[in-house]
Short mmCIF file of C-alpha atoms in Angstrom, two decimals:
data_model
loop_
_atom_site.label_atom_id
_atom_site.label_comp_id
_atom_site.label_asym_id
_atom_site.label_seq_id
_atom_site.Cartn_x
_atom_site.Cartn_y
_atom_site.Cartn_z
CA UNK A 16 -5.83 14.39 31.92
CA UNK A 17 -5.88 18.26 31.46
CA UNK A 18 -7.82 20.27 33.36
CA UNK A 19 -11.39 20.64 32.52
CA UNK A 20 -12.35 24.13 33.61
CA UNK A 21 -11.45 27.24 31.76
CA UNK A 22 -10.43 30.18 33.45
CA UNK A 23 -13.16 33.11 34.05
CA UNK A 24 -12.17 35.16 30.69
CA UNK A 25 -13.42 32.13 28.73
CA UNK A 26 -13.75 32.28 25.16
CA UNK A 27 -16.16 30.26 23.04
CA UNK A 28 -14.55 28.87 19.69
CA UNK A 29 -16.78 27.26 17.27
CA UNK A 30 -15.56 24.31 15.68
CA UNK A 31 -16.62 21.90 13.28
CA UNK A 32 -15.49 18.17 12.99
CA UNK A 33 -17.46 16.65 10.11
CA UNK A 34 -19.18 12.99 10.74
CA UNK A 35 -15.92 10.73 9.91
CA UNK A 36 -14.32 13.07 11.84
CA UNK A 37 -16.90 13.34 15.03
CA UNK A 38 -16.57 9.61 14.79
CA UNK A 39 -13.16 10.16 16.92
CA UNK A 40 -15.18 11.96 19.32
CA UNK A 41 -17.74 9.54 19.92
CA UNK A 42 -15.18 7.07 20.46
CA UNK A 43 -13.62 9.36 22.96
CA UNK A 44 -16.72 10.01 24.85
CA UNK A 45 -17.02 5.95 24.91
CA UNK A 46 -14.26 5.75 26.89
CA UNK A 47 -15.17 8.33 29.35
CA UNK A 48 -11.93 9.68 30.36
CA UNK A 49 -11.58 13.12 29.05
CA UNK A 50 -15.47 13.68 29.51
CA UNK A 51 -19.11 13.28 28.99
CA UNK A 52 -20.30 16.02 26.50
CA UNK A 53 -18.58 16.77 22.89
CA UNK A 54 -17.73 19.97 24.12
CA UNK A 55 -15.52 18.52 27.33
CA UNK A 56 -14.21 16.09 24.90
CA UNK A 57 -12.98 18.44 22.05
CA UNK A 58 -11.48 20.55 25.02
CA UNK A 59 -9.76 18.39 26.82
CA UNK A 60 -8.40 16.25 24.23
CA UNK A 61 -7.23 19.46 22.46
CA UNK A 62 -5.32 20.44 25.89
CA UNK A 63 -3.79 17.40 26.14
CA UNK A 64 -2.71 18.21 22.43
CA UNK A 65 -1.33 21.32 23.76
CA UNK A 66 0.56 19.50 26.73
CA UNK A 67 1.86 16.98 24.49
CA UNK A 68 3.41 19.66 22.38
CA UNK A 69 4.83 21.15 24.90
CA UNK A 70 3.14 24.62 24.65
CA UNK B 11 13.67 -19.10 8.94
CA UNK B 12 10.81 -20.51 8.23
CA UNK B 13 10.49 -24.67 7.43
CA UNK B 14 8.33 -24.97 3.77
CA UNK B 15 7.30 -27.78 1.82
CA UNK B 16 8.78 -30.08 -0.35
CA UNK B 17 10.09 -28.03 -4.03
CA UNK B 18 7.07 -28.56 -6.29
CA UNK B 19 7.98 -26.82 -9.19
CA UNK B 20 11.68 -25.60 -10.68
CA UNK B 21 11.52 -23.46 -13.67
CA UNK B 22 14.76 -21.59 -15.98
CA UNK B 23 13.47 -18.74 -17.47
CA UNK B 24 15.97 -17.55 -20.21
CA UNK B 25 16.88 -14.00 -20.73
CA UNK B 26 13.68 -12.14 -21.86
CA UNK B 27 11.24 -14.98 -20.77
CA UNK B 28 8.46 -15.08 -18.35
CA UNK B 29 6.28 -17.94 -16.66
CA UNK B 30 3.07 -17.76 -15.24
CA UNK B 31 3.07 -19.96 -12.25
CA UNK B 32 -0.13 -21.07 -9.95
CA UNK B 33 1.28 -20.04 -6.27
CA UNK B 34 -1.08 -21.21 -3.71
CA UNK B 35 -2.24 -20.37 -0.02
CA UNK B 36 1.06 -21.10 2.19
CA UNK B 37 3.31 -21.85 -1.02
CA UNK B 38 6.89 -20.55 -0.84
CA UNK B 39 7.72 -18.52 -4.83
CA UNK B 40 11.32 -18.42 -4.98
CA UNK B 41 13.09 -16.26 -7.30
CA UNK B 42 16.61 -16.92 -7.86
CA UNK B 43 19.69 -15.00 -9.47
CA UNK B 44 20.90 -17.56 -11.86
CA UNK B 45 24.13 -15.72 -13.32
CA UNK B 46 23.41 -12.36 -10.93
CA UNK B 47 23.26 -8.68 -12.05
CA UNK B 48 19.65 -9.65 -13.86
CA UNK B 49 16.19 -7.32 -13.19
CA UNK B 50 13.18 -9.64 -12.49
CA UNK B 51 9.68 -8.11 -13.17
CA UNK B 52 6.99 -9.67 -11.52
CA UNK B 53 3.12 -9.46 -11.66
CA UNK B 54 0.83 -12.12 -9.69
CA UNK B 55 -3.33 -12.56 -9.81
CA UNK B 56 -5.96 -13.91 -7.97
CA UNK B 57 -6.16 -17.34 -9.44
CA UNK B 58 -9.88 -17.39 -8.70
CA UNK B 59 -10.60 -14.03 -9.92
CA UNK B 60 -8.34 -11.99 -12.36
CA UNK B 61 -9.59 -8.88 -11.71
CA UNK B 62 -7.73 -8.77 -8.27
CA UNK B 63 -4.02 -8.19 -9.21
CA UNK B 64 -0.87 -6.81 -7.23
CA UNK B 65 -1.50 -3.80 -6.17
CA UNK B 66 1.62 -1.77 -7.05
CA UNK B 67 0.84 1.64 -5.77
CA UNK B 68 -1.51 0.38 -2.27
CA UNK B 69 2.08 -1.52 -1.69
CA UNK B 70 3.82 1.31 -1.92
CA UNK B 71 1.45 3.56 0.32
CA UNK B 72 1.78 1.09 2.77
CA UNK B 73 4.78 0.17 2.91
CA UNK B 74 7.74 2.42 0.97
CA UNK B 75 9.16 3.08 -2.37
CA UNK B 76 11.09 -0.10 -1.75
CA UNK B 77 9.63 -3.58 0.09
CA UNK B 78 12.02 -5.22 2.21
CA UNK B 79 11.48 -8.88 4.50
CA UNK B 80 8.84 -8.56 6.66
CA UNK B 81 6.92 -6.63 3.97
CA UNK B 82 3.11 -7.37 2.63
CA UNK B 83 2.47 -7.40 -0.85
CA UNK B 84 -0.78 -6.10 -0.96
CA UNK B 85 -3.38 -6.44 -4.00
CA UNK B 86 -5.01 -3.82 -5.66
CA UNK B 87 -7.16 -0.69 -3.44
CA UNK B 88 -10.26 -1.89 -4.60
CA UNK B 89 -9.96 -5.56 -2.82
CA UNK B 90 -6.83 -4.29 -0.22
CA UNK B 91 -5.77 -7.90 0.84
CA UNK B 92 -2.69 -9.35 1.72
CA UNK B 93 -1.24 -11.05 -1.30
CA UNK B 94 2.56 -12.08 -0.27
CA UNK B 95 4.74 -11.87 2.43
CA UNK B 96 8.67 -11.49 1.88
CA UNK B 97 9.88 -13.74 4.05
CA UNK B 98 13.69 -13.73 2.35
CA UNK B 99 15.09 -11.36 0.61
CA UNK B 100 18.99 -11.27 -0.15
CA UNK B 101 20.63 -7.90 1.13
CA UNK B 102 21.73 -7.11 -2.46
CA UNK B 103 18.02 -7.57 -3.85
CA UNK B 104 16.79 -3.59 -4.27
CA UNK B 105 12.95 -3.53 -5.02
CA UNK B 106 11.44 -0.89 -6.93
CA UNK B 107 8.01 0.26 -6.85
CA UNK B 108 7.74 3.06 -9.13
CA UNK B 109 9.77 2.16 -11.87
CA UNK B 110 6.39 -0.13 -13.27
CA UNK B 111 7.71 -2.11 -16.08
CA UNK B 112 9.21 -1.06 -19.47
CA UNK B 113 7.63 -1.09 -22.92
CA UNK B 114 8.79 -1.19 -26.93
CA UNK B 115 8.06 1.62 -27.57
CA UNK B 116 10.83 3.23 -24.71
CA UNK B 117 13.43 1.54 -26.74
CA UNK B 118 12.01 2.38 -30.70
CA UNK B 119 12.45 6.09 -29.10
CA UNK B 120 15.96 5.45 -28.61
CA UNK B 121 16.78 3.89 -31.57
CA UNK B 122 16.30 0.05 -31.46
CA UNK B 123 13.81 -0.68 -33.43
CA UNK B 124 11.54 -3.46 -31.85
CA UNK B 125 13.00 -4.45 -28.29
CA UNK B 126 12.61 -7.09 -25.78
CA UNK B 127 10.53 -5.29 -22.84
CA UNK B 128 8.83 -6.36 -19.92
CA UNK B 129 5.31 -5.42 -20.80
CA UNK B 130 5.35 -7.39 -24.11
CA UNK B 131 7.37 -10.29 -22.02
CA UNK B 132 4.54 -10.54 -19.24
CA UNK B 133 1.96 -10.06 -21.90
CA UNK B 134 3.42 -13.61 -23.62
CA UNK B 135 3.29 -15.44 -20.29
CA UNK B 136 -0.02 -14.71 -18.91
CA UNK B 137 -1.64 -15.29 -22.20
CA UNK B 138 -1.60 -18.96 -21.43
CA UNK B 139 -3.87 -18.33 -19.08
CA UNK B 140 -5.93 -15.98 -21.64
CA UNK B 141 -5.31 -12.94 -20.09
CA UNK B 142 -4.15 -10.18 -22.39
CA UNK B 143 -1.77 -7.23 -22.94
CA UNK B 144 -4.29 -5.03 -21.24
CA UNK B 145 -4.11 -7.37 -17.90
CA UNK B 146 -0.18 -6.79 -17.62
CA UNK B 147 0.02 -4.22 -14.43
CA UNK B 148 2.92 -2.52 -12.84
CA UNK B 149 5.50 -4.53 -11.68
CA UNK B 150 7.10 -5.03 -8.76
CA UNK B 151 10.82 -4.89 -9.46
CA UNK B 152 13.44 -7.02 -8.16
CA UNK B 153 16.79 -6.57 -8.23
CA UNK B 154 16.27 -2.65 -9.90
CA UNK B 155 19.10 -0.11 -8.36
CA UNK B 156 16.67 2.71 -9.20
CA UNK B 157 16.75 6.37 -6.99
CA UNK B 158 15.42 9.34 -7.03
CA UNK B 159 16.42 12.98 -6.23
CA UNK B 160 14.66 15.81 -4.50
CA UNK B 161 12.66 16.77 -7.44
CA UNK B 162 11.50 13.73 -8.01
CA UNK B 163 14.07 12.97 -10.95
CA UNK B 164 13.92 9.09 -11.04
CA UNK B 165 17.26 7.11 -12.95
CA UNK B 166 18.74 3.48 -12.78
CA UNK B 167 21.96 2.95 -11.23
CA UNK B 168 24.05 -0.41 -11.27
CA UNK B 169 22.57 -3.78 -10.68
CA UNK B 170 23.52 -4.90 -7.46
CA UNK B 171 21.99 -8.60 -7.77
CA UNK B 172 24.94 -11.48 -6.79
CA UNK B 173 24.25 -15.32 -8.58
CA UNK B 174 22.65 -16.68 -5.90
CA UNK B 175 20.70 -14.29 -4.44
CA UNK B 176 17.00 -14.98 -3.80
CA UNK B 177 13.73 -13.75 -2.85
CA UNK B 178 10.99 -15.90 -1.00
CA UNK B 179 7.04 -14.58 -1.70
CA UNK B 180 4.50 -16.53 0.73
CA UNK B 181 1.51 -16.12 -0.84
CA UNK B 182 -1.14 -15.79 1.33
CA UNK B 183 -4.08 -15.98 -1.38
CA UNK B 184 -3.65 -18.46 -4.10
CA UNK B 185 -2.35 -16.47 -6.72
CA UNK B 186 -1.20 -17.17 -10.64
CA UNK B 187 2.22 -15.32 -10.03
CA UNK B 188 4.39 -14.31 -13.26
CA UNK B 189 7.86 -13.70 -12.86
CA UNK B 190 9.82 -12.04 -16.11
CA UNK B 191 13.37 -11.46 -16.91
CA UNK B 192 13.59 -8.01 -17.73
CA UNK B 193 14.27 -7.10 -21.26
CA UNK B 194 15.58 -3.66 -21.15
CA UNK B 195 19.06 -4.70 -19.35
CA UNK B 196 21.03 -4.85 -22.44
CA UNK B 197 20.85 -1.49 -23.09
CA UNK B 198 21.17 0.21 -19.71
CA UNK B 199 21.97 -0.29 -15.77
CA UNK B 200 19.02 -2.23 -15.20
CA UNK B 201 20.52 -5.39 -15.79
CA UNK B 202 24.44 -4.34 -16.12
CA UNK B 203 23.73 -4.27 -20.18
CA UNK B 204 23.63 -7.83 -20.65
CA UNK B 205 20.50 -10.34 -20.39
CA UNK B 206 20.73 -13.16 -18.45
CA UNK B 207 18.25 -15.99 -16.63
CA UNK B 208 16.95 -16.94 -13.56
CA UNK B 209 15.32 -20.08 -11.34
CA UNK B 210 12.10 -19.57 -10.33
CA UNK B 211 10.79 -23.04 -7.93
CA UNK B 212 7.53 -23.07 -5.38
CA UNK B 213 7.70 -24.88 -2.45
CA UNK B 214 4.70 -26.48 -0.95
CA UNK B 215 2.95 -25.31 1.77
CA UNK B 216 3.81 -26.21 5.36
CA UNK B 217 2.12 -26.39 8.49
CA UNK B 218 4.86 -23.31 9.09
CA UNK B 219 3.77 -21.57 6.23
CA UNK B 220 -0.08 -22.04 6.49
CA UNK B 221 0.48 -20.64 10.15
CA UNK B 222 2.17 -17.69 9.16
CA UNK B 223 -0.71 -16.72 6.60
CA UNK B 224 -3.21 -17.04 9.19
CA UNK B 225 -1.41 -14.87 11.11
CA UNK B 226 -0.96 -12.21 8.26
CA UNK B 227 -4.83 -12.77 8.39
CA UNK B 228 -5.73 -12.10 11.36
CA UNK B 229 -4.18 -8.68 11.58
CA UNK B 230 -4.55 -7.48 8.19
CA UNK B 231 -8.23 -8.56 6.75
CA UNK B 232 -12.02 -7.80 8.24
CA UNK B 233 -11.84 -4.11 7.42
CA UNK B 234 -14.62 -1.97 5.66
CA UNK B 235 -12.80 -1.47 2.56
CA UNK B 236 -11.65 -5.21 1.72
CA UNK B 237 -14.34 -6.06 -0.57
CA UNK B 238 -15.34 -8.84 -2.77
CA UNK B 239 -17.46 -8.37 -5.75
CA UNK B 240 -20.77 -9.18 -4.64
CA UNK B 241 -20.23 -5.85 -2.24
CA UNK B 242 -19.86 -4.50 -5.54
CA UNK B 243 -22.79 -1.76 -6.75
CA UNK B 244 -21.16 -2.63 -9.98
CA UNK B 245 -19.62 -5.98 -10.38
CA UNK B 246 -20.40 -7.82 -14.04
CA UNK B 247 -17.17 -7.11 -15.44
CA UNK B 248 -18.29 -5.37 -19.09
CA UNK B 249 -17.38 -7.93 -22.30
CA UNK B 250 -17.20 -5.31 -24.86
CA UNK B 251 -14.37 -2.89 -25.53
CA UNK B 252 -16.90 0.41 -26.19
CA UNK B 253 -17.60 2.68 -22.76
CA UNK B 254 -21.57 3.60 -22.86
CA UNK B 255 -23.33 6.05 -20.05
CA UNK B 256 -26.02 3.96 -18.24
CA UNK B 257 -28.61 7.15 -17.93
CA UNK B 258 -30.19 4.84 -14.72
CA UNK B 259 -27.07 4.41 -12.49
CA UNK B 260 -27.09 6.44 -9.58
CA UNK B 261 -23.78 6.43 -7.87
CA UNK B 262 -23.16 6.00 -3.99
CA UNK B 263 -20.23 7.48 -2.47
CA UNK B 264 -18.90 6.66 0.64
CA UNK B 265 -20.59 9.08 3.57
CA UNK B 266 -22.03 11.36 0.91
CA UNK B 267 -22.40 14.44 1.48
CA UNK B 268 -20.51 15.24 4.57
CA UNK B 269 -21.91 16.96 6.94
CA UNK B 270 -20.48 19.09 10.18
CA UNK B 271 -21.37 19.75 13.16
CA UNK B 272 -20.57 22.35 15.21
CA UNK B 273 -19.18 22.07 18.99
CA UNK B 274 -18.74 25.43 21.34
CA UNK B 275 -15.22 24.77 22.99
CA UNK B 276 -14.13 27.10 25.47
CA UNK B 277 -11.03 28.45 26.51
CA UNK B 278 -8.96 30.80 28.92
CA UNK B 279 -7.22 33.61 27.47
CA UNK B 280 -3.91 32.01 28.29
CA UNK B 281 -5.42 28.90 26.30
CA UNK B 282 -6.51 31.19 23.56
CA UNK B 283 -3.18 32.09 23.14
CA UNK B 284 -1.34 29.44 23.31
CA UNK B 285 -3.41 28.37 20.29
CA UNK B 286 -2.88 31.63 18.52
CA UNK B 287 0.73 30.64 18.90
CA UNK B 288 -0.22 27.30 16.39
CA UNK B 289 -1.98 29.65 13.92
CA UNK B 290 0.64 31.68 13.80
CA UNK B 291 3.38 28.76 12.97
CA UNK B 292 0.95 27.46 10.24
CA UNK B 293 -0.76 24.59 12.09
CA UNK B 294 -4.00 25.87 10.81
CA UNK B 295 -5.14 29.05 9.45
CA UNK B 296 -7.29 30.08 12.50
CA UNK B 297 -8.19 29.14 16.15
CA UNK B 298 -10.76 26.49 15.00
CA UNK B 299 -8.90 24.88 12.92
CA UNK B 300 -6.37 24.49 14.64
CA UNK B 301 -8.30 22.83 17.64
CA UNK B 302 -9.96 20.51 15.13
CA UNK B 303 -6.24 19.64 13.93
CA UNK B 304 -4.80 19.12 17.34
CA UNK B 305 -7.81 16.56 18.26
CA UNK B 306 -7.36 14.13 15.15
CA UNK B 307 -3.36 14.58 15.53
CA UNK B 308 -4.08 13.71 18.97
CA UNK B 309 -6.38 10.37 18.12
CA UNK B 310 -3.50 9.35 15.66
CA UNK B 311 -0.92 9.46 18.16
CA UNK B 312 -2.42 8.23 20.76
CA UNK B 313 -5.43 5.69 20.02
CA UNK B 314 -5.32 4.87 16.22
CA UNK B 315 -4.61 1.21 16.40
CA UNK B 316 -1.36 -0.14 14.85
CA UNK B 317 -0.46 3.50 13.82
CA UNK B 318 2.73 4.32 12.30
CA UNK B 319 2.82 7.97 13.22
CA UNK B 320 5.41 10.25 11.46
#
């Protein structure tokens, strides 16, 4: 799992997942493992994104 | 290979024929290259409910421009079941999903007056079940060499169909299933410009069979989606040929109107960028998008269940 914590230049990005869409988040937050709150979840799942990419 | 029932039924149908066949629950449709080199169109219903018919284009969605063994057969979007399973298919069979089936007047264009075609052949066979023209859907194609290029150009090559060669359809619904001998070979590659038969015979289900259609069952039914008419908002199928507005109906659509919602993600500078990289290769066209993006690519990769991902 990526790290949770942002570094102390943090930026806030505002994005929107529609309800099919936030669907995937609730089912993320379910499982518990990248976090509690939507915004942990869209985070880390997106860094794991970034990991699995390779960047 | 599978063990199936005893042969129940063994049908000829000569050049430019069709037969509409009841195929039931864990029965074995054989179709058979009598001579070889021959194009077989086929259509298949719901026997209990006509409305529910092969589902050319879901099959193709699902599966490719071409079926294969192993391949479901799926009926049409608006029921999304399994229909057939292609449990045998000879290496020289090509399927075709696109090519849907060919008409009189294709033929009048090119100068031959009133010819044998597939629509008007399928049209003759399900009538004795009173269906009519209008019922006839796209075919799935057996034994059509068809291809495509790059720009979507689509053309019939040689007919690579050897006598012999079959193709084995479970059904796993009980189906009216209408195999035709294409009509349009005579006069192209489609069936090497000459019309010939082919056997058609159901086998009886098996305790083999039946097992393998539960199994089809079990993975591929009890999803939102595979209705049945009662689910229907609308569902008295209209007698009369004239379309009228009903001024009352309100219509639902699915999750109407989406909504978003908004989530504040935050990131390090070094994050930042590396996301600015993915903008900038045209994963999305700006930092939020492109996080939204990577989190669904990332649930399709790596929890959507049974996902193919390409």
């Amino acid at each position: 799992m990526a790290d949770s914590r942002s570094s102390d230049s943090e930026q806030i990005v505002d994005v929107t997942f529609n309800q099919q869409q936030y669907v995937v988040i609730e089912k993320l937050k379910a499982e518990g493992q990248f976090g509690r709150t939507d915004e942990e979840i869209v985070r880390n799942i997106f860094l794991e994104f970034l990991r699995q990419e390779g960047i | 290979m599978l063990q199936y029932g005893p042969l129940k039924t063994e049908v000829v149908l000569q050049p430019v024929s069709g037969k509409a066949l009841p195929v039931l629950r864990g029965e074995v449709l054989r179709i058979i290259q009598e001579e070889g080199e021959q194009c077989v169109d086929f259509n298949a219903f719901n026997l209990h409910d006509y409305k529910e018919f092969l589902g050319v284009s879901n099959t193709r969605s699902r599966n490719a421009f071409r079926v294969k063994k192993g391949d479901i057969i799926w009926t049409v979007s608006s029921r999304d079941r399994p229909m057939f399973l292609i449990l045998e298919i000879s290496e020289t069979c090509r399927t075709d999903l696109l090519g849907g089936r060919c008409r009189a007047s294709l033929f009048d264009r090119r100068g031959y007056g009133l010819h044998t075609n597939c629509q008007d052949t399928l049209a003759a066979a399900i009538g004795e079940y009173d269906l009519t023209p209008d019922d006839v859907h796209d075919s799935l194609n057996l034994w059509m060499n068809t291809e495509w290029d790059s720009v979507g150009r689509y053309f019939t090559l040689r007919n690579t169909g050897q006598k012999g060669d079959y193709v084995d359809l479970l059904a796993t619904i009980d189906t009216l299933s209408v195999p035709a001998t294409c009509g349009s070979g005579d006069v192209g590659w489609t069936s090497n410009f000459s019309l010939k038969p082919i056997r058609v015979q159901v086998f009886d289900a098996s305790d083999e069979t039946l097992a393998r259609v539960e199994e089809i069952e079990r993975h591929n039914t009890g999803f939102k989606g595979q209705r049945t008419p009662d689910e229907f908002k609308v569902n008295k199928i209209k007698a009369d040929r004239e379309l009228r507005r009903n001024p009352n109906y309100v219509p639902e659509f699915v999750n109407y109107p989406i909504t978003s919602k908004p989530i504040q993600v935050p990131l390090s500078t070094e994050e930042l960028a590396k996301t600015k990289q993915l903008v900038a290769v045209g994963l999305g066209k700006d930092v939020a998008e492109v996080i939204r993006i990577g989190v669904i690519l990332w649930y399709m990769r790596n929890r959507e269940p049974g996902r193919r991902f390409r």
